[in-house]
Structure formats: C-alpha cells, structure tokens
Short mmCIF file of C-alpha atoms in Angstrom, two decimals:
data_model
loop_
_atom_site.label_atom_id
_atom_site.label_comp_id
_atom_site.label_asym_id
_atom_site.label_seq_id
_atom_site.Cartn_x
_atom_site.Cartn_y
_atom_site.Cartn_z
CA UNK A 1 -1.93 -24.39 -7.79
CA UNK A 2 -3.17 -21.58 -10.04
CA UNK A 3 -4.23 -18.35 -8.33
CA UNK A 4 -6.07 -15.51 -10.05
CA UNK A 5 -5.31 -12.27 -8.19
CA UNK A 6 -7.71 -9.41 -8.84
CA UNK A 7 -7.34 -5.86 -7.57
CA UNK A 8 -9.29 -2.60 -7.73
CA UNK A 9 -6.08 -0.56 -8.08
CA UNK A 10 -2.93 -0.62 -10.24
CA UNK A 11 0.18 -2.48 -9.15
CA UNK A 12 1.98 0.84 -8.71
CA UNK A 13 0.85 3.69 -6.48
CA UNK A 14 -1.21 1.67 -4.02
CA UNK A 15 -0.49 -0.53 -1.02
CA UNK A 16 -2.75 -3.25 -2.33
CA UNK A 17 -0.86 -3.19 -5.64
CA UNK A 18 2.45 -3.80 -3.85
CA UNK A 19 0.75 -6.53 -1.79
CA UNK A 20 -0.48 -8.31 -4.92
CA UNK A 21 2.92 -8.05 -6.62
CA UNK A 22 4.73 -9.43 -3.57
CA UNK A 23 2.28 -12.32 -3.19
CA UNK A 24 2.51 -13.23 -6.88
CA UNK A 25 6.32 -13.31 -6.74
CA UNK A 26 6.31 -15.40 -3.56
CA UNK A 27 3.78 -17.85 -5.02
CA UNK A 28 5.98 -18.24 -8.09
CA UNK A 29 8.98 -19.08 -5.89
CA UNK A 30 6.90 -21.80 -4.23
CA UNK A 31 6.06 -23.40 -7.57
CA UNK A 32 2.56 -21.97 -8.02
CA UNK A 33 1.20 -19.96 -10.96
CA UNK A 34 -0.31 -16.49 -10.69
CA UNK A 35 -2.30 -14.21 -12.96
CA UNK A 36 -3.17 -10.62 -12.01
CA UNK A 37 -6.16 -8.62 -13.21
CA UNK A 38 -5.92 -4.94 -12.30
CA UNK A 39 -6.87 -1.53 -13.68
CA UNK A 40 -4.29 0.49 -15.61
CA UNK A 41 -4.33 3.86 -17.35
CA UNK A 42 -0.86 3.75 -18.83
CA UNK A 43 0.77 1.38 -21.28
CA UNK A 44 3.96 1.48 -19.16
CA UNK A 45 2.86 -0.72 -16.28
CA UNK A 46 4.78 -3.30 -14.26
CA UNK A 47 6.36 -6.31 -15.89
CA UNK A 48 6.53 -9.15 -13.38
CA UNK A 49 8.60 -11.95 -14.87
CA UNK A 50 6.78 -15.29 -14.92
CA UNK A 51 3.44 -13.76 -13.89
CA UNK A 52 0.59 -13.21 -16.32
CA UNK A 53 -0.77 -9.66 -16.26
CA UNK A 54 -4.25 -8.80 -17.52
CA UNK A 55 -4.69 -5.01 -17.42
CA UNK A 56 -8.12 -3.39 -17.68
CA UNK A 57 -7.45 -0.03 -19.33
CA UNK A 58 -9.05 3.26 -18.30
CA UNK A 59 -8.74 6.78 -19.75
CA UNK A 60 -6.05 9.07 -18.36
CA UNK A 61 -3.21 10.82 -20.22
CA UNK A 62 -2.79 8.52 -23.21
CA UNK A 63 -5.03 6.80 -25.70
CA UNK A 64 -4.99 3.01 -25.31
CA UNK A 65 -6.99 0.60 -27.44
CA UNK A 66 -10.03 -0.74 -25.62
CA UNK A 67 -9.84 1.66 -22.70
CA UNK A 68 -13.01 2.78 -20.93
CA UNK A 69 -13.81 6.46 -21.45
CA UNK A 70 -13.32 7.33 -17.77
CA UNK A 71 -10.56 6.77 -15.21
CA UNK A 72 -10.52 3.91 -12.72
CA UNK A 73 -12.51 4.37 -9.53
CA UNK A 74 -10.93 5.01 -6.14
CA UNK A 75 -12.02 4.84 -2.53
CA UNK A 76 -9.57 7.60 -1.72
CA UNK A 77 -7.64 9.34 -4.50
CA UNK A 78 -4.83 7.46 -6.23
CA UNK A 79 -1.84 9.36 -7.69
CA UNK A 80 -3.21 8.56 -11.19
CA UNK A 81 -6.94 8.93 -10.57
CA UNK A 82 -9.18 11.18 -8.51
CA UNK A 83 -12.48 9.59 -9.59
CA UNK A 84 -14.15 8.34 -6.43
CA UNK A 85 -16.48 5.34 -6.54
CA UNK A 86 -19.09 7.45 -4.76
CA UNK A 87 -19.03 9.96 -7.63
CA UNK A 88 -19.25 7.45 -10.47
CA UNK A 89 -22.49 7.43 -12.45
CA UNK A 90 -24.63 4.30 -12.60
CA UNK A 91 -23.56 3.89 -16.21
CA UNK A 92 -19.88 4.07 -15.27
CA UNK A 93 -20.34 1.59 -12.43
CA UNK A 94 -22.10 -0.83 -14.77
CA UNK A 95 -19.37 -0.52 -17.41
CA UNK A 96 -16.78 -1.00 -14.66
CA UNK A 97 -18.44 -4.23 -13.47
CA UNK A 98 -19.03 -5.53 -17.00
CA UNK A 99 -15.43 -4.93 -18.08
CA UNK A 100 -13.94 -6.69 -15.06
CA UNK A 101 -16.49 -9.48 -15.45
CA UNK A 102 -15.26 -9.99 -19.01
CA UNK A 103 -11.62 -10.03 -17.86
CA UNK A 104 -12.36 -12.57 -15.12
CA UNK A 105 -14.28 -14.81 -17.52
CA UNK A 106 -11.45 -14.65 -20.06
CA UNK A 107 -8.92 -15.78 -17.44
CA UNK A 108 -11.23 -18.50 -16.12
CA UNK A 109 -11.22 -19.95 -19.65
CA UNK A 110 -7.56 -19.30 -20.45
CA UNK A 111 -5.67 -19.38 -17.12
CA UNK A 112 -8.08 -21.86 -15.42
CA UNK A 113 -7.52 -20.74 -11.81
CA UNK A 114 -8.07 -23.02 -8.84
CA UNK A 115 -8.70 -20.07 -6.52
CA UNK A 116 -9.54 -16.39 -6.95
CA UNK A 117 -7.81 -14.10 -4.45
CA UNK A 118 -9.63 -10.77 -4.59
CA UNK A 119 -8.42 -7.54 -3.01
CA UNK A 120 -10.86 -5.41 -1.00
CA UNK A 121 -14.37 -6.31 0.13
CA UNK A 122 -15.67 -4.33 -2.81
CA UNK A 123 -17.14 -4.34 -6.33
CA UNK A 124 -15.02 -6.71 -8.43
CA UNK A 125 -14.70 -9.10 -5.48
CA UNK A 126 -18.48 -9.30 -5.68
CA UNK A 127 -18.31 -9.96 -9.42
CA UNK A 128 -15.85 -12.82 -8.82
CA UNK A 129 -18.40 -14.68 -6.67
CA UNK A 130 -20.49 -15.58 -9.71
CA UNK A 131 -18.36 -18.54 -10.77
CA UNK A 132 -17.87 -21.98 -9.30
CA UNK A 133 -14.40 -21.06 -8.06
CA UNK A 134 -13.57 -20.42 -4.38
CA UNK A 135 -12.95 -16.75 -3.59
CA UNK A 136 -10.66 -15.50 -0.83
CA UNK A 137 -10.70 -11.75 -0.09
CA UNK A 138 -8.10 -9.53 1.58
CA UNK A 139 -9.39 -6.44 3.36
CA UNK A 140 -6.92 -3.57 2.91
CA UNK A 141 -8.61 -0.90 5.02
CA UNK A 142 -9.59 1.44 2.19
CA UNK A 143 -12.63 -0.78 1.61
CA UNK A 144 -13.67 -0.05 5.20
CA UNK A 145 -13.26 3.65 4.42
CA UNK A 146 -15.62 3.07 1.48
CA UNK A 147 -18.08 1.32 3.79
CA UNK A 148 -18.09 4.34 6.08
CA UNK A 149 -18.37 6.87 3.25
CA UNK A 150 -20.96 5.31 0.91
CA UNK A 151 -23.81 3.22 2.35
CA UNK A 152 -25.01 2.42 -1.20
CA UNK A 153 -22.16 -0.12 -1.46
CA UNK A 154 -23.09 -1.95 1.76
CA UNK A 155 -25.17 -4.58 0.00
CA UNK A 156 -22.38 -5.78 -2.28
CA UNK A 157 -19.92 -5.76 0.62
CA UNK A 158 -22.18 -7.93 2.77
CA UNK A 159 -22.63 -10.29 -0.18
CA UNK A 160 -18.85 -10.62 -0.50
CA UNK A 161 -18.53 -11.41 3.20
CA UNK A 162 -21.40 -13.92 3.03
CA UNK A 163 -20.23 -15.83 -0.04
CA UNK A 164 -16.42 -15.76 0.04
CA UNK A 165 -14.49 -18.60 1.69
CA UNK A 166 -12.16 -16.49 3.80
CA UNK A 167 -11.53 -12.82 4.64
CA UNK A 168 -7.86 -12.05 5.25
CA UNK A 169 -7.03 -9.25 7.70
CA UNK A 170 -3.55 -7.75 7.28
CA UNK A 171 -3.23 -6.66 10.93
CA UNK A 172 -4.77 -7.43 14.30
CA UNK A 173 -6.52 -4.08 14.33
CA UNK A 174 -7.92 -4.78 10.86
CA UNK A 175 -9.36 -8.09 12.12
CA UNK A 176 -11.15 -6.28 14.93
CA UNK A 177 -12.65 -3.75 12.50
CA UNK A 178 -13.77 -6.43 10.03
CA UNK A 179 -15.39 -8.67 12.63
CA UNK A 180 -17.21 -5.69 14.11
CA UNK A 181 -18.81 -4.82 10.76
CA UNK A 182 -19.36 -8.33 9.38
CA UNK A 183 -20.37 -9.98 12.64
CA UNK A 184 -22.21 -12.87 11.01
CA UNK A 185 -19.06 -13.84 9.12
CA UNK A 186 -16.47 -13.32 11.84
CA UNK A 187 -15.53 -17.02 11.75
CA UNK A 188 -14.23 -16.47 8.20
CA UNK A 189 -11.71 -13.81 9.22
CA UNK A 190 -8.08 -14.88 9.50
CA UNK A 191 -5.09 -12.63 10.17
CA UNK A 192 -2.09 -12.96 7.86
CA UNK A 193 0.23 -10.02 8.36
CA UNK A 194 1.56 -8.17 5.36
CA UNK A 195 5.11 -8.85 4.22
CA UNK A 196 7.75 -6.95 2.30
CA UNK A 197 9.97 -7.94 -0.62
CA UNK A 198 13.43 -8.63 0.83
CA UNK A 199 14.96 -8.64 -2.67
CA UNK A 200 14.09 -4.95 -3.02
CA UNK A 201 14.40 -3.52 0.49
CA UNK A 202 17.54 -4.32 2.45
CA UNK A 203 20.40 -2.61 4.27
CA UNK A 204 23.24 -1.43 2.05
CA UNK A 205 25.99 1.17 2.34
CA UNK A 206 25.50 4.15 0.05
CA UNK A 207 27.36 7.42 -0.23
CA UNK A 208 24.88 9.97 1.07
CA UNK A 209 26.22 12.85 -1.03
CA UNK A 210 26.09 10.79 -4.22
CA UNK A 211 22.49 9.72 -3.63
CA UNK A 212 21.47 13.30 -2.88
CA UNK A 213 23.11 14.42 -6.13
CA UNK A 214 21.16 11.72 -7.98
CA UNK A 215 18.06 13.31 -6.47
CA UNK A 216 19.33 16.74 -7.64
CA UNK A 217 19.88 17.93 -4.07
CA UNK A 218 23.22 19.71 -4.16
CA UNK A 219 23.69 20.82 -0.58
CA UNK A 220 25.36 19.38 2.49
CA UNK A 221 22.91 17.49 4.68
CA UNK A 222 24.05 15.97 7.97
CA UNK A 223 20.64 14.57 8.84
CA UNK A 224 17.85 13.24 6.63
CA UNK A 225 14.19 12.59 7.45
CA UNK A 226 12.06 10.79 4.88
CA UNK A 227 8.40 10.10 4.20
CA UNK A 228 7.13 7.77 1.48
CA UNK A 229 3.55 7.21 0.39
CA UNK A 230 0.50 8.72 -1.23
CA UNK A 231 0.07 12.40 -0.52
CA UNK A 232 -3.43 11.99 0.89
CA UNK A 233 -5.02 13.57 3.95
CA UNK A 234 -5.08 10.32 5.91
CA UNK A 235 -1.28 9.95 5.51
CA UNK A 236 -0.68 12.97 7.76
CA UNK A 237 2.11 14.65 5.78
CA UNK A 238 0.76 18.02 6.91
CA UNK A 239 1.55 16.99 10.50
CA UNK A 240 5.14 16.27 9.47
CA UNK A 241 5.46 19.72 7.88
CA UNK A 242 4.09 21.37 11.02
CA UNK A 243 6.69 19.49 13.07
CA UNK A 244 9.44 20.42 10.61
CA UNK A 245 8.95 24.06 11.52
CA UNK A 246 10.54 23.25 14.88
CA UNK A 247 13.13 20.59 13.97
CA UNK A 248 14.36 21.99 10.64
CA UNK A 249 17.88 23.41 10.49
CA UNK A 250 20.19 24.31 7.62
CA UNK A 251 21.82 20.86 7.66
CA UNK A 252 18.59 18.85 8.10
CA UNK A 253 16.55 17.93 5.02
CA UNK A 254 13.14 16.24 4.81
CA UNK A 255 12.51 14.15 1.70
CA UNK A 256 8.88 13.60 0.70
CA UNK A 257 8.49 10.69 -1.74
CA UNK A 258 5.13 10.23 -3.44
CA UNK A 259 2.34 12.02 -5.22
CA UNK A 260 -1.35 12.63 -4.68
CA UNK A 261 -4.17 15.10 -4.35
CA UNK A 262 -2.58 16.90 -1.37
CA UNK A 263 0.63 17.85 -3.20
CA UNK A 264 -0.35 21.45 -4.00
CA UNK A 265 -1.72 22.01 -0.50
CA UNK A 266 1.50 20.68 1.02
CA UNK A 267 3.64 22.85 -1.24
CA UNK A 268 1.59 25.87 -0.21
CA UNK A 269 1.96 24.88 3.43
CA UNK A 270 5.74 24.62 2.99
CA UNK A 271 5.84 28.22 1.76
CA UNK A 272 3.50 29.51 4.48
CA UNK A 273 5.61 27.90 7.20
CA UNK A 274 8.81 29.22 5.68
CA UNK A 275 10.36 25.75 5.41
CA UNK A 276 13.57 25.74 3.37
CA UNK A 277 14.58 22.08 3.43
CA UNK A 278 11.42 20.20 2.51
CA UNK A 279 11.97 18.48 -0.86
CA UNK A 280 9.11 16.91 -2.80
CA UNK A 281 10.55 14.11 -4.93
CA UNK A 282 7.39 12.75 -6.54
CA UNK A 283 7.01 9.03 -7.18
CA UNK A 284 10.28 7.09 -7.22
CA UNK A 285 11.06 3.54 -8.30
CA UNK A 286 11.84 0.91 -5.69
CA UNK A 287 15.61 1.02 -6.21
CA UNK A 288 15.69 4.76 -5.55
CA UNK A 289 13.35 4.37 -2.58
CA UNK A 290 15.68 1.76 -1.08
CA UNK A 291 18.57 4.22 -1.39
CA UNK A 292 16.52 6.98 0.27
CA UNK A 293 15.61 4.72 3.20
CA UNK A 294 19.25 3.68 3.60
CA UNK A 295 20.66 7.22 3.74
CA UNK A 296 17.90 8.52 6.02
CA UNK A 297 18.31 8.89 9.77
CA UNK A 298 14.61 8.37 10.40
CA UNK A 299 11.51 7.48 8.37
CA UNK A 300 8.28 9.14 9.50
CA UNK A 301 4.85 7.51 9.15
CA UNK A 302 2.45 10.14 10.59
CA UNK A 303 -0.75 8.46 9.36
CA UNK A 304 -4.20 9.33 10.63
CA UNK A 305 -5.40 5.93 9.39
CA UNK A 306 -3.20 3.00 8.38
CA UNK A 307 -4.42 -0.56 7.92
CA UNK A 308 -0.89 -1.99 8.02
CA UNK A 309 2.00 0.42 7.39
CA UNK A 310 4.18 -1.28 4.76
CA UNK A 311 6.41 1.80 4.40
CA UNK A 312 7.47 1.45 8.04
CA UNK A 313 8.45 -2.15 7.41
CA UNK A 314 10.40 -1.32 4.24
CA UNK A 315 12.37 1.39 6.06
CA UNK A 316 13.18 -0.90 9.00
CA UNK A 317 14.37 -3.54 6.51
CA UNK A 318 16.86 -0.94 5.26
CA UNK A 319 18.11 -0.36 8.82
CA UNK A 320 16.28 2.93 9.33
CA UNK A 321 14.32 3.60 12.55
CA UNK A 322 10.72 4.74 12.29
CA UNK A 323 8.63 7.36 14.04
CA UNK A 324 5.00 6.40 13.50
CA UNK A 325 1.55 7.02 14.89
CA UNK A 326 -0.05 4.20 16.88
CA UNK A 327 -2.78 3.76 14.28
CA UNK A 328 -4.24 0.58 12.77
CA UNK A 329 -1.68 -2.12 12.10
CA UNK A 330 1.45 -0.03 12.79
CA UNK A 331 1.81 -1.23 16.42
CA UNK A 332 2.03 -4.80 15.04
CA UNK A 333 5.34 -3.79 13.43
CA UNK A 334 6.89 -0.90 15.36
CA UNK A 335 8.17 -1.36 18.90
CA UNK A 336 10.82 0.44 20.96
CA UNK A 337 13.63 -1.66 19.47
CA UNK A 338 12.98 -0.39 15.92
CA UNK A 339 11.31 2.98 16.38
CA UNK A 340 9.02 5.27 18.34
CA UNK A 341 5.23 5.15 18.47
CA UNK A 342 3.41 8.42 19.10
CA UNK A 343 -0.28 9.40 19.43
CA UNK A 344 -2.05 10.46 16.25
CA UNK A 345 -2.57 14.15 15.42
CA UNK A 346 0.17 15.17 17.87
CA UNK A 347 2.79 17.35 16.20
CA UNK A 348 4.56 18.06 19.51
CA UNK A 349 5.22 14.36 20.18
CA UNK A 350 6.17 13.88 16.52
CA UNK A 351 8.74 16.67 16.70
CA UNK A 352 10.11 15.37 20.02
CA UNK A 353 10.55 11.81 18.71
CA UNK A 354 12.29 12.99 15.53
CA UNK A 355 14.65 15.25 17.48
CA UNK A 356 15.54 12.51 19.96
CA UNK A 357 16.64 10.28 17.11
CA UNK A 358 18.49 13.05 15.28
CA UNK A 359 20.29 14.06 18.49
CA UNK A 360 21.14 10.43 19.39
CA UNK A 361 19.11 10.60 22.60
CA UNK A 362 17.52 7.38 21.31
CA UNK A 363 19.88 5.06 19.45
CA UNK A 364 19.11 2.15 17.16
CA UNK A 365 21.25 -0.61 15.71
CA UNK A 366 20.78 -0.57 11.93
CA UNK A 367 21.90 -4.19 11.57
CA UNK A 368 19.39 -5.31 14.20
CA UNK A 369 16.60 -3.40 12.46
CA UNK A 370 17.32 -5.07 9.12
CA UNK A 371 17.46 -8.53 10.72
CA UNK A 372 14.26 -7.86 12.67
CA UNK A 373 12.40 -7.15 9.44
CA UNK A 374 13.95 -10.06 7.55
CA UNK A 375 13.36 -12.61 10.31
CA UNK A 376 9.77 -11.59 11.03
CA UNK A 377 8.16 -9.90 8.04
CA UNK A 378 9.62 -10.94 4.70
CA UNK A 379 6.86 -11.98 2.32
CA UNK A 380 8.05 -15.58 2.00
CA UNK A 381 7.26 -16.19 5.68
CA UNK A 382 3.55 -15.63 5.08
CA UNK A 383 2.95 -17.27 1.72
CA UNK A 384 2.58 -20.78 3.20
CA UNK A 385 -0.21 -19.51 5.46
CA UNK A 386 -1.84 -17.97 2.41
CA UNK A 387 -1.60 -21.20 0.43
CA UNK A 388 -3.22 -23.04 3.36
CA UNK A 389 -6.12 -20.59 3.17
CA UNK A 390 -6.43 -21.31 -0.56
CA UNK A 391 -6.47 -25.04 0.14
CA UNK A 392 -9.18 -24.61 2.77
CA UNK A 393 -11.23 -22.75 0.18
CA UNK A 394 -10.81 -25.59 -2.31
CA UNK A 395 -12.01 -28.08 0.28
CA UNK A 396 -15.02 -25.89 0.99
CA UNK A 397 -13.98 -25.36 4.60
#
C-alpha cells in the first residue's frame, strides 16, 4: 500500500512531526511505501531512509529556491516560526493552500498514493479532500486549540470531519474532545494511541559525568531532573521553575531541552528566582535526548494542555520515572508503576512529587519502566491498526 502523509508542521520541532516520522518508518518495516509532504524553512531537514520527502519551503533564516516569502503558519508557535494562522493575511493563506495543493497534486501523479493520511483537522487536510483518494485524518490537539482560538477556520474543519473517512484520536481524552465538537461525525472517530520509536529511545548505561561534560556542564551533580519539549506556555515550564526554587540544591541540576517563544521569559524567571542549577540546552538530537533521559532521575511533564504526552513515553522507555500533570492523554500512559500524576497548575504537588523521587521515598524499577513502554507503546504495535483504518477507507467504510 502507498500512503501519502501530509503535515502542517516540520518533521522536527513538533509532536506531529515525530508522529509522522515514526509512522512512516513503521509502515516501511511492514512492506508499505510512504511519502511525506511537510513545510520546511531550512535545507537541513530530516533524511528518512527509504521514505520520499516532499518539503514545501518557507522563508526563515536562509534563501531557498522556490520558498514562499513568509514563514509557515502555526497554531501555537513552533521553535522555527512564530507566524500564527490567525495572523496570516488572506493572500498568505491562499498562497499556503495553493502551494500545498500543488505538492499534493504532484505526488498524486508521481507517487500514486492509495490513501492520504493528513495530520490535524485543518487547512491542508481540507485541500486533500478534493481528489478521489480516501483521506484519514489524525487530530493532534493543536487543531482543537485552533478551533477554540479562531472561529473563521470552523467551516474548513467541519468540512474535513464531514468528508474524511476516519478521524484518529491519539488518546481517550482526545476522542472525547473530538466527538464533542464534531458530534455529527462521532462514528468516524477511532482511538489509536501514539507510539514511540524503540530504536531511538531505550534504556542504556551511560556515565553521568561524561554525558554532562558533553553538554558542557562541568560540575558534580548527584541528581538530575529533565524537561524536554517546546518552550511554550501550555507546556508549563514556568511551573517547573517555580517548583525548582524549593527543590534545588547545589548537587541537583534541572536540564531544560527545547526551544520556543517562552525561552527569554523563562531565562528571566530563572534570574528573578535566583536559580543556579537550571540549564537551558536548546534543541538536541534524538541520540543526545536519549542520553539525557537515561542519566536523569526524573523527567517532568508539567503541561497545562497535552493531547498525548510523547515525551513522558520516551523517558519511561529509557527507564526514567515521570512526574506529569493529569492532563489530556497523559493518564493513558502514566500510572503509579512508572511515575506520579499531579493536578495541573499545582507547583506544591509538583515539588513534592519530584522530592519524593529524588529522596527515594517513591522507588521505581528502571528495567520495568523500559519493558512497560516497549511492551505497550512501541510504534510497531499500533501500525497494524492504522493499516486497517487505511483499508477501511479504501473500501469506503
């Protein structure tokens, strides 16, 4: 089977990008072919062996032939773009649609897909409906944020829900949200939980001091807390910094991996709170991120909103327990055997949970954590369900 995967965001720096990459690799293992259309604003984008990539180039820091003269649109800011869909001019929106329409038409002629798997109930998913090819759409949660923020996009979203074959929810909470908004299409919604790439994230023994030196951290650290993700308001990194004021000691370091529009605010907050051991590492590649998970004592996911919580899963796969808010899809993954769930917006409970793990008041078995992730959430476990959804679309069911 040939599957054309289309996404509103690049393969790096977004949860949906990681999702698309993981699906494409899993489909390839199963003997299927995949092609990915996604926006890019750098010539140094991912190279997925055996998978055709069709970038749509936008203007950012470098000049690229054929790029649009504005950056790619976002529902909430991406580390490489702060242009929100709600702020795009009508001319920009039309160019955006026309350019993706051209890319889709080129791949229909060249790649000849059997199914189009679109990401987000959003603009280019709507464009993909105009061809006699079944369209399956995954809702990633940010599209629901767009629904809430900009009513002018409601029409195209309802059209996507009406005309697509299936809507995939990546968590049980996501399914509830989708069916509440698109009530007339609730029979189309199917839950297929997100999965992680077991070839990238796994438990391995690393020398903590050596990894810290690689990260240019030249001090003794007995305990390590980590966060990974976009530095956006909904990720709740500010709540982690507020908690750090009470758990931070000379031998405890907090590693913040990622970039985004909140970086300067968080740096300012670090100074105002007098925090000495908060280290902002910027974006890191997957190999480095795996090392950080493995040497950490706890990974914190303090999100205000979280459709799934892939970071929590990746950390657990590396044998690291998680402290996370009970938001969105996180409770589908995190239970008392692999971490601690806390209420959202509660820095006191966040601090308590972190300290209990650091002080060994709550203990976790790293080997069990890694096996839990591998046995229940590796991407390969879900790809057969996904292929069945594609086949249902081909049959017109």
